[in-house]
PDB file of C-alpha atoms in Angstrom:
ATOM      1  CA  ALA A   1     -28.288 107.281 -69.141  1.00 59.00           C
ATOM      2  CA  GLN A   2     -26.415 108.257 -72.468  1.00 66.00           C
ATOM      3  CA  LYS A   3     -27.716 111.479 -74.050  1.00 91.00           C
ATOM      4  CA  ILE A   4     -25.654 111.000 -77.039  1.00 95.00           C
ATOM      5  CA  THR A   5     -25.070 107.532 -78.705  1.00 95.00           C
ATOM      6  CA  GLN A   6     -22.628 107.003 -81.302  1.00 96.00           C
ATOM      7  CA  THR A   7     -22.880 103.254 -82.259  1.00 94.00           C
ATOM      8  CA  GLN A   8     -19.970 102.929 -84.617  1.00 93.00           C
ATOM      9  CA  PRO A   9     -16.593 103.255 -82.768  1.00 92.00           C
ATOM     10  CA  GLY A  10     -14.770 102.778 -86.253  1.00 94.00           C
ATOM     11  CA  MET A  11     -15.379 102.728 -89.367  1.00 95.00           C
ATOM     12  CA  PHE A  12     -13.358 102.314 -92.840  1.00 97.00           C
ATOM     13  CA  VAL A  13     -14.328 103.949 -96.190  1.00 96.00           C
ATOM     14  CA  GLN A  14     -12.734 103.950 -99.339  1.00 97.00           C
ATOM     15  CA  GLU A  15     -11.966 107.317-100.375  1.00 97.00           C
ATOM     16  CA  LYS A  16     -14.426 109.247-102.587  1.00 96.00           C
ATOM     17  CA  GLU A  17     -17.189 107.113-101.221  1.00 97.00           C
ATOM     18  CA  ALA A  18     -19.789 109.134 -98.930  1.00 97.00           C
ATOM     19  CA  VAL A  19     -19.956 108.340 -95.335  1.00 97.00           C
ATOM     20  CA  THR A  20     -22.916 108.106 -92.643  1.00 97.00           C
ATOM     21  CA  LEU A  21     -21.694 108.585 -89.468  1.00 98.00           C
ATOM     22  CA  ASP A  22     -24.652 107.659 -86.799  1.00 97.00           C
ATOM     23  CA  CYS A  23     -25.750 109.462 -83.920  1.00 98.00           C
ATOM     24  CA  THR A  24     -28.881 109.588 -81.638  1.00 97.00           C
ATOM     25  CA  TYR A  25     -29.812 111.614 -78.781  1.00 97.00           C
ATOM     26  CA  ASP A  26     -32.176 111.642 -75.944  1.00 95.00           C
ATOM     27  CA  THR A  27     -33.788 114.792 -74.865  1.00 93.00           C
ATOM     28  CA  SER A  28     -37.137 116.145 -73.549  1.00 91.00           C
ATOM     29  CA  ASP A  29     -36.086 119.761 -73.824  1.00 90.00           C
ATOM     30  CA  PRO A  30     -37.953 120.965 -77.113  1.00 92.00           C
ATOM     31  CA  SER A  31     -35.159 123.592 -77.423  1.00 92.00           C
ATOM     32  CA  TYR A  32     -31.785 122.065 -78.406  1.00 93.00           C
ATOM     33  CA  GLY A  33     -28.847 122.319 -80.702  1.00 93.00           C
ATOM     34  CA  LEU A  34     -26.785 119.321 -82.414  1.00 95.00           C
ATOM     35  CA  PHE A  35     -23.272 119.640 -83.303  1.00 96.00           C
ATOM     36  CA  TRP A  36     -20.405 117.563 -85.018  1.00 98.00           C
ATOM     37  CA  TYR A  37     -16.931 117.937 -84.290  1.00 98.00           C
ATOM     38  CA  LYS A  38     -13.939 116.453 -85.852  1.00 98.00           C
ATOM     39  CA  GLN A  39     -10.632 115.772 -84.056  1.00 97.00           C
ATOM     40  CA  PRO A  40      -7.869 114.729 -86.590  1.00 97.00           C
ATOM     41  CA  SER A  41      -4.631 112.985 -85.344  1.00 94.00           C
ATOM     42  CA  SER A  42      -3.177 116.603 -84.324  1.00 93.00           C
ATOM     43  CA  GLY A  43      -5.806 116.744 -81.519  1.00 93.00           C
ATOM     44  CA  GLU A  44      -7.544 119.780 -81.670  1.00 94.00           C
ATOM     45  CA  MET A  45     -11.504 120.068 -81.963  1.00 96.00           C
ATOM     46  CA  ILE A  46     -12.802 121.406 -84.987  1.00 96.00           C
ATOM     47  CA  PHE A  47     -16.361 122.374 -85.351  1.00 96.00           C
ATOM     48  CA  LEU A  48     -18.238 120.980 -88.366  1.00 97.00           C
ATOM     49  CA  ILE A  49     -21.805 121.629 -88.700  1.00 97.00           C
ATOM     50  CA  TYR A  50     -24.668 122.824 -86.524  1.00 95.00           C
ATOM     51  CA  GLN A  51     -28.505 121.763 -86.310  1.00 96.00           C
ATOM     52  CA  GLY A  52     -31.133 123.506 -84.167  1.00 94.00           C
ATOM     53  CA  SER A  53     -34.135 121.644 -83.180  1.00 94.00           C
ATOM     54  CA  TYR A  54     -36.529 124.122 -84.777  1.00 94.00           C
ATOM     55  CA  ASP A  55     -34.765 124.290 -88.226  1.00 92.00           C
ATOM     56  CA  GLN A  56     -36.644 123.128 -90.926  1.00 89.00           C
ATOM     57  CA  GLN A  57     -33.922 122.213 -93.374  1.00 94.00           C
ATOM     58  CA  ASN A  58     -31.059 119.877 -92.987  1.00 95.00           C
ATOM     59  CA  ALA A  59     -27.823 121.608 -92.147  1.00 96.00           C
ATOM     60  CA  THR A  60     -25.203 121.825 -94.813  1.00 96.00           C
ATOM     61  CA  GLU A  61     -21.640 123.096 -94.957  1.00 95.00           C
ATOM     62  CA  GLY A  62     -19.789 122.106 -97.806  1.00 96.00           C
ATOM     63  CA  ARG A  63     -19.125 118.384 -98.072  1.00 97.00           C
ATOM     64  CA  TYR A  64     -21.006 117.939 -94.771  1.00 97.00           C
ATOM     65  CA  SER A  65     -24.577 117.490 -94.159  1.00 97.00           C
ATOM     66  CA  LEU A  66     -26.645 116.684 -91.098  1.00 97.00           C
ATOM     67  CA  ASN A  67     -29.515 114.295 -91.760  1.00 96.00           C
ATOM     68  CA  PHE A  68     -31.976 115.507 -89.083  1.00 96.00           C
ATOM     69  CA  GLN A  69     -34.599 113.282 -88.068  1.00 96.00           C
ATOM     70  CA  LYS A  70     -36.447 114.612 -85.144  1.00 95.00           C
ATOM     71  CA  ALA A  71     -38.882 112.110 -84.552  1.00 94.00           C
ATOM     72  CA  ARG A  72     -36.150 109.509 -84.420  1.00 95.00           C
ATOM     73  CA  LYS A  73     -33.998 111.812 -82.265  1.00 96.00           C
ATOM     74  CA  SER A  74     -31.318 111.203 -85.016  1.00 97.00           C
ATOM     75  CA  ALA A  75     -28.655 113.352 -86.276  1.00 97.00           C
ATOM     76  CA  ASN A  76     -26.391 111.494 -88.647  1.00 98.00           C
ATOM     77  CA  LEU A  77     -23.425 113.497 -90.305  1.00 98.00           C
ATOM     78  CA  VAL A  78     -22.968 112.674 -94.150  1.00 98.00           C
ATOM     79  CA  ILE A  79     -19.658 113.512 -95.751  1.00 97.00           C
ATOM     80  CA  SER A  80     -19.892 113.482 -99.523  1.00 95.00           C
ATOM     81  CA  ALA A  81     -16.930 112.452-101.635  1.00 94.00           C
ATOM     82  CA  SER A  82     -14.528 111.363 -98.703  1.00 96.00           C
ATOM     83  CA  GLN A  83     -10.967 112.550 -98.854  1.00 96.00           C
ATOM     84  CA  LEU A  84      -7.898 110.899 -97.105  1.00 97.00           C
ATOM     85  CA  GLY A  85      -7.758 114.094 -94.806  1.00 96.00           C
ATOM     86  CA  ASP A  86     -10.945 113.075 -93.418  1.00 97.00           C
ATOM     87  CA  SER A  87      -9.598 110.610 -91.603  1.00 98.00           C
ATOM     88  CA  ALA A  88     -10.084 111.574 -87.887  1.00 98.00           C
ATOM     89  CA  MET A  89     -12.454 111.131 -84.601  1.00 97.00           C
ATOM     90  CA  TYR A  90     -15.936 112.521 -85.078  1.00 98.00           C
ATOM     91  CA  PHE A  91     -17.986 113.709 -82.327  1.00 97.00           C
ATOM     92  CA  CYS A  92     -21.476 114.269 -81.937  1.00 97.00           C
ATOM     93  CA  ALA A  93     -22.820 116.605 -79.059  1.00 95.00           C
ATOM     94  CA  MET A  94     -25.980 118.058 -77.970  1.00 94.00           C
ATOM     95  CA  ARG A  95     -26.894 121.218 -76.307  1.00 92.00           C
ATOM     96  CA  GLU A  96     -30.354 121.655 -74.210  1.00 90.00           C
ATOM     97  CA  VAL A  97     -31.220 125.090 -74.067  1.00 84.00           C
ATOM     98  CA  ASN A  98     -33.594 125.312 -71.392  1.00 81.00           C
ATOM     99  CA  ARG A  99     -32.151 122.521 -69.276  1.00 77.00           C
ATOM    100  CA  ASP A 100     -28.573 123.765 -68.587  1.00 77.00           C
ATOM    101  CA  ASP A 101     -27.137 125.059 -71.870  1.00 79.00           C
ATOM    102  CA  LYS A 102     -24.099 122.731 -71.595  1.00 83.00           C
ATOM    103  CA  ILE A 103     -22.595 120.957 -74.438  1.00 87.00           C
ATOM    104  CA  ILE A 104     -22.388 116.993 -73.683  1.00 89.00           C
ATOM    105  CA  PHE A 105     -20.555 114.746 -76.225  1.00 93.00           C
ATOM    106  CA  GLY A 106     -20.676 111.249 -77.485  1.00 94.00           C
ATOM    107  CA  LYS A 107     -17.900 108.687 -77.366  1.00 93.00           C
ATOM    108  CA  GLY A 108     -16.997 109.260 -81.152  1.00 95.00           C
ATOM    109  CA  THR A 109     -16.742 107.134 -84.381  1.00 97.00           C
ATOM    110  CA  ARG A 110     -12.853 106.816 -85.454  1.00 97.00           C
ATOM    111  CA  LEU A 111     -13.247 107.487 -89.213  1.00 97.00           C
ATOM    112  CA  HIS A 112     -10.364 105.792 -91.696  1.00 97.00           C
ATOM    113  CA  ILE A 113     -10.327 106.745 -95.124  1.00 97.00           C
ATOM    114  CA  LEU A 114      -8.574 104.257 -97.311  1.00 96.00           C
ATOM    115  CA  PRO A 115      -6.911 105.117-100.589  1.00 94.00           C
TER     116      PRO A 115
ATOM    117  CA  ASP B   1     -10.402 136.496 -83.751  1.00 65.00           C
ATOM    118  CA  ALA B   2      -7.598 134.419 -82.120  1.00 81.00           C
ATOM    119  CA  GLY B   3      -9.764 131.733 -80.868  1.00 94.00           C
ATOM    120  CA  VAL B   4      -9.800 130.216 -77.412  1.00 97.00           C
ATOM    121  CA  ILE B   5      -6.196 130.224 -76.169  1.00 97.00           C
ATOM    122  CA  GLN B   6      -4.896 127.665 -73.792  1.00 98.00           C
ATOM    123  CA  SER B   7      -1.254 127.482 -72.140  1.00 97.00           C
ATOM    124  CA  PRO B   8       0.787 125.462 -71.545  1.00 97.00           C
ATOM    125  CA  ARG B   9       0.497 123.204 -74.481  1.00 96.00           C
ATOM    126  CA  HIS B  10       2.148 120.789 -72.663  1.00 97.00           C
ATOM    127  CA  GLU B  11       2.933 120.103 -69.109  1.00 97.00           C
ATOM    128  CA  VAL B  12       5.193 117.301 -67.536  1.00 97.00           C
ATOM    129  CA  THR B  13       5.001 117.468 -63.832  1.00 96.00           C
ATOM    130  CA  GLU B  14       5.872 114.925 -60.957  1.00 97.00           C
ATOM    131  CA  MET B  15       3.306 113.496 -58.910  1.00 97.00           C
ATOM    132  CA  GLY B  16       2.421 115.806 -56.070  1.00 97.00           C
ATOM    133  CA  GLN B  17       3.040 118.722 -57.650  1.00 97.00           C
ATOM    134  CA  GLU B  18       0.672 121.649 -58.301  1.00 97.00           C
ATOM    135  CA  VAL B  19      -0.673 122.103 -61.694  1.00 97.00           C
ATOM    136  CA  THR B  20      -2.251 125.095 -63.228  1.00 98.00           C
ATOM    137  CA  LEU B  21      -3.807 125.431 -66.766  1.00 98.00           C
ATOM    138  CA  ARG B  22      -4.755 128.496 -68.134  1.00 98.00           C
ATOM    139  CA  CYS B  23      -7.590 129.570 -70.678  1.00 98.00           C
ATOM    140  CA  LYS B  24      -8.571 132.781 -72.389  1.00 98.00           C
ATOM    141  CA  PRO B  25     -12.039 132.590 -74.067  1.00 98.00           C
ATOM    142  CA  ILE B  26     -12.829 134.221 -76.885  1.00 97.00           C
ATOM    143  CA  SER B  27     -13.956 137.795 -76.332  1.00 95.00           C
ATOM    144  CA  GLY B  28     -17.687 138.157 -75.910  1.00 94.00           C
ATOM    145  CA  HIS B  29     -18.091 134.732 -75.142  1.00 95.00           C
ATOM    146  CA  ASP B  30     -20.049 134.154 -71.947  1.00 94.00           C
ATOM    147  CA  TYR B  31     -19.904 130.460 -71.422  1.00 94.00           C
ATOM    148  CA  LEU B  32     -16.637 128.788 -70.689  1.00 96.00           C
ATOM    149  CA  PHE B  33     -15.994 125.168 -70.236  1.00 96.00           C
ATOM    150  CA  TRP B  34     -13.447 122.560 -68.998  1.00 97.00           C
ATOM    151  CA  TYR B  35     -13.093 119.232 -70.650  1.00 96.00           C
ATOM    152  CA  ARG B  36     -10.860 116.362 -70.055  1.00 97.00           C
ATOM    153  CA  GLN B  37     -10.176 113.880 -72.827  1.00 96.00           C
ATOM    154  CA  THR B  38      -8.722 110.200 -71.984  1.00 94.00           C
ATOM    155  CA  MET B  39      -8.880 107.117 -73.655  1.00 89.00           C
ATOM    156  CA  MET B  40     -10.977 105.247 -71.427  1.00 89.00           C
ATOM    157  CA  ARG B  41     -13.270 108.168 -70.481  1.00 88.00           C
ATOM    158  CA  GLY B  42     -13.580 110.080 -73.536  1.00 89.00           C
ATOM    159  CA  LEU B  43     -14.531 113.759 -73.342  1.00 92.00           C
ATOM    160  CA  GLU B  44     -15.667 114.720 -69.516  1.00 92.00           C
ATOM    161  CA  LEU B  45     -17.122 117.962 -68.600  1.00 93.00           C
ATOM    162  CA  LEU B  46     -15.486 118.919 -65.468  1.00 96.00           C
ATOM    163  CA  ILE B  47     -16.894 122.354 -64.977  1.00 96.00           C
ATOM    164  CA  TYR B  48     -18.408 125.423 -66.732  1.00 95.00           C
ATOM    165  CA  PHE B  49     -19.084 129.156 -66.073  1.00 96.00           C
ATOM    166  CA  ASN B  50     -21.850 131.392 -67.152  1.00 94.00           C
ATOM    167  CA  ASN B  51     -20.684 135.179 -66.992  1.00 95.00           C
ATOM    168  CA  ASN B  52     -17.694 134.084 -64.589  1.00 96.00           C
ATOM    169  CA  VAL B  53     -19.813 132.324 -62.233  1.00 96.00           C
ATOM    170  CA  PRO B  54     -19.597 128.639 -61.806  1.00 95.00           C
ATOM    171  CA  ILE B  55     -22.852 126.890 -62.833  1.00 93.00           C
ATOM    172  CA  ASP B  56     -21.929 123.109 -62.498  1.00 92.00           C
ATOM    173  CA  ASP B  57     -18.955 121.556 -61.316  1.00 93.00           C
ATOM    174  CA  SER B  58     -20.344 118.151 -60.876  1.00 92.00           C
ATOM    175  CA  GLY B  59     -17.717 116.842 -63.301  1.00 92.00           C
ATOM    176  CA  MET B  60     -14.715 118.019 -61.002  1.00 94.00           C
ATOM    177  CA  PRO B  61     -13.068 114.336 -60.383  1.00 87.00           C
ATOM    178  CA  GLU B  62     -12.009 115.293 -56.605  1.00 84.00           C
ATOM    179  CA  ASP B  63     -11.131 118.038 -54.279  1.00 90.00           C
ATOM    180  CA  ARG B  64      -7.857 118.383 -55.850  1.00 95.00           C
ATOM    181  CA  PHE B  65      -9.541 119.854 -58.593  1.00 97.00           C
ATOM    182  CA  SER B  66     -10.223 123.516 -58.515  1.00 97.00           C
ATOM    183  CA  ALA B  67     -11.307 126.165 -61.154  1.00 98.00           C
ATOM    184  CA  LYS B  68     -11.738 129.991 -61.278  1.00 97.00           C
ATOM    185  CA  MET B  69     -12.900 132.620 -63.426  1.00 98.00           C
ATOM    186  CA  PRO B  70     -11.845 135.917 -62.071  1.00 97.00           C
ATOM    187  CA  ASN B  71     -12.788 137.822 -64.894  1.00 95.00           C
ATOM    188  CA  ALA B  72     -14.414 137.480 -68.538  1.00 95.00           C
ATOM    189  CA  SER B  73     -11.078 136.956 -70.210  1.00 95.00           C
ATOM    190  CA  PHE B  74      -9.319 134.498 -68.177  1.00 96.00           C
ATOM    191  CA  SER B  75      -9.973 130.948 -66.156  1.00 98.00           C
ATOM    192  CA  THR B  76      -7.501 128.514 -64.293  1.00 98.00           C
ATOM    193  CA  LEU B  77      -8.055 124.963 -63.843  1.00 98.00           C
ATOM    194  CA  LYS B  78      -5.614 123.945 -60.879  1.00 98.00           C
ATOM    195  CA  ILE B  79      -4.827 120.243 -59.459  1.00 97.00           C
ATOM    196  CA  GLN B  80      -3.173 120.043 -56.331  1.00 96.00           C
ATOM    197  CA  PRO B  81      -1.677 117.807 -55.709  1.00 96.00           C
ATOM    198  CA  SER B  82      -1.600 116.191 -59.114  1.00 96.00           C
ATOM    199  CA  GLU B  83      -1.593 112.311 -59.513  1.00 96.00           C
ATOM    200  CA  PRO B  84      -0.440 110.152 -62.405  1.00 96.00           C
ATOM    201  CA  ARG B  85      -4.223 109.276 -63.114  1.00 95.00           C
ATOM    202  CA  ASP B  86      -4.574 112.983 -63.771  1.00 96.00           C
ATOM    203  CA  SER B  87      -2.549 112.587 -67.099  1.00 97.00           C
ATOM    204  CA  ALA B  88      -4.981 113.637 -69.859  1.00 97.00           C
ATOM    205  CA  VAL B  89      -5.488 116.649 -72.541  1.00 97.00           C
ATOM    206  CA  TYR B  90      -7.552 119.031 -70.914  1.00 98.00           C
ATOM    207  CA  PHE B  91      -9.714 121.298 -73.364  1.00 98.00           C
ATOM    208  CA  CYS B  92     -11.129 124.687 -72.446  1.00 98.00           C
ATOM    209  CA  ALA B  93     -14.019 125.844 -74.644  1.00 97.00           C
ATOM    210  CA  SER B  94     -16.405 129.257 -74.717  1.00 96.00           C
ATOM    211  CA  SER B  95     -19.362 130.134 -76.492  1.00 94.00           C
ATOM    212  CA  VAL B  96     -22.269 132.718 -76.268  1.00 91.00           C
ATOM    213  CA  SER B  97     -25.778 131.044 -75.120  1.00 83.00           C
ATOM    214  CA  GLN B  98     -27.142 128.564 -77.438  1.00 79.00           C
ATOM    215  CA  GLY B  99     -24.138 129.071 -79.693  1.00 84.00           C
ATOM    216  CA  ILE B 100     -21.288 127.073 -81.387  1.00 89.00           C
ATOM    217  CA  THR B 101     -18.832 126.018 -78.774  1.00 92.00           C
ATOM    218  CA  ARG B 102     -14.996 126.927 -79.672  1.00 95.00           C
ATOM    219  CA  PHE B 103     -12.117 125.223 -78.286  1.00 96.00           C
ATOM    220  CA  GLY B 104      -8.811 125.832 -77.549  1.00 97.00           C
ATOM    221  CA  GLN B 105      -6.103 123.779 -78.583  1.00 96.00           C
ATOM    222  CA  GLY B 106      -5.738 121.632 -75.315  1.00 97.00           C
ATOM    223  CA  THR B 107      -3.058 121.003 -72.620  1.00 98.00           C
ATOM    224  CA  ARG B 108      -1.351 117.700 -72.739  1.00 97.00           C
ATOM    225  CA  LEU B 109      -0.826 116.967 -69.134  1.00 98.00           C
ATOM    226  CA  THR B 110       1.365 114.033 -68.265  1.00 98.00           C
ATOM    227  CA  VAL B 111       2.309 113.325 -64.350  1.00 97.00           C
ATOM    228  CA  VAL B 112       4.971 111.168 -63.770  1.00 97.00           C
TER     229      VAL B 112
END
């Protein structure tokens, strides 16, 4: 069964607009972490933001924020004021601490920022 | 901090040859992961280690693949014999328990 689901294979967004990339997850472990990574065309995997399952506040890192809705098992990434350099593949990932502590990835969303 | 270091960055080899990919994790990280990325299958976890011990190798495609971690600062992923369908980008990543996983730059493997 899919543990991480990213339903948007691709998105096109106008520069300077806000973007929401969807991610839902499935776990019975009460202790888990959620991650977002960016993979530009150069290929490296860049860590963006982390949310712990017990964190009360939504995580934020500069223009990135994570909209964490625990009851819905949703961890959407929000990018404010998008820039051309945000064009990349974005992966949502989860780590189940009590289960096996390995990180598993969704299939990704390719984001295109239009000038 | 130099980050996770992988070598080589690119490898082109002929079918049937042995290929060895290398990884140096971030100092102090006790988890090491090997991933393979292809267009068709996305990012697949092949194997991971905790404190140099393999924990889960269920993602290793077949017996042609093997991985070792002889010490805390070095790991190898070996393919013998290599086949064209092994062509992919192979990532090594490391972390501390429950921590943020950091990736190396990847090795782009082409088997012709």
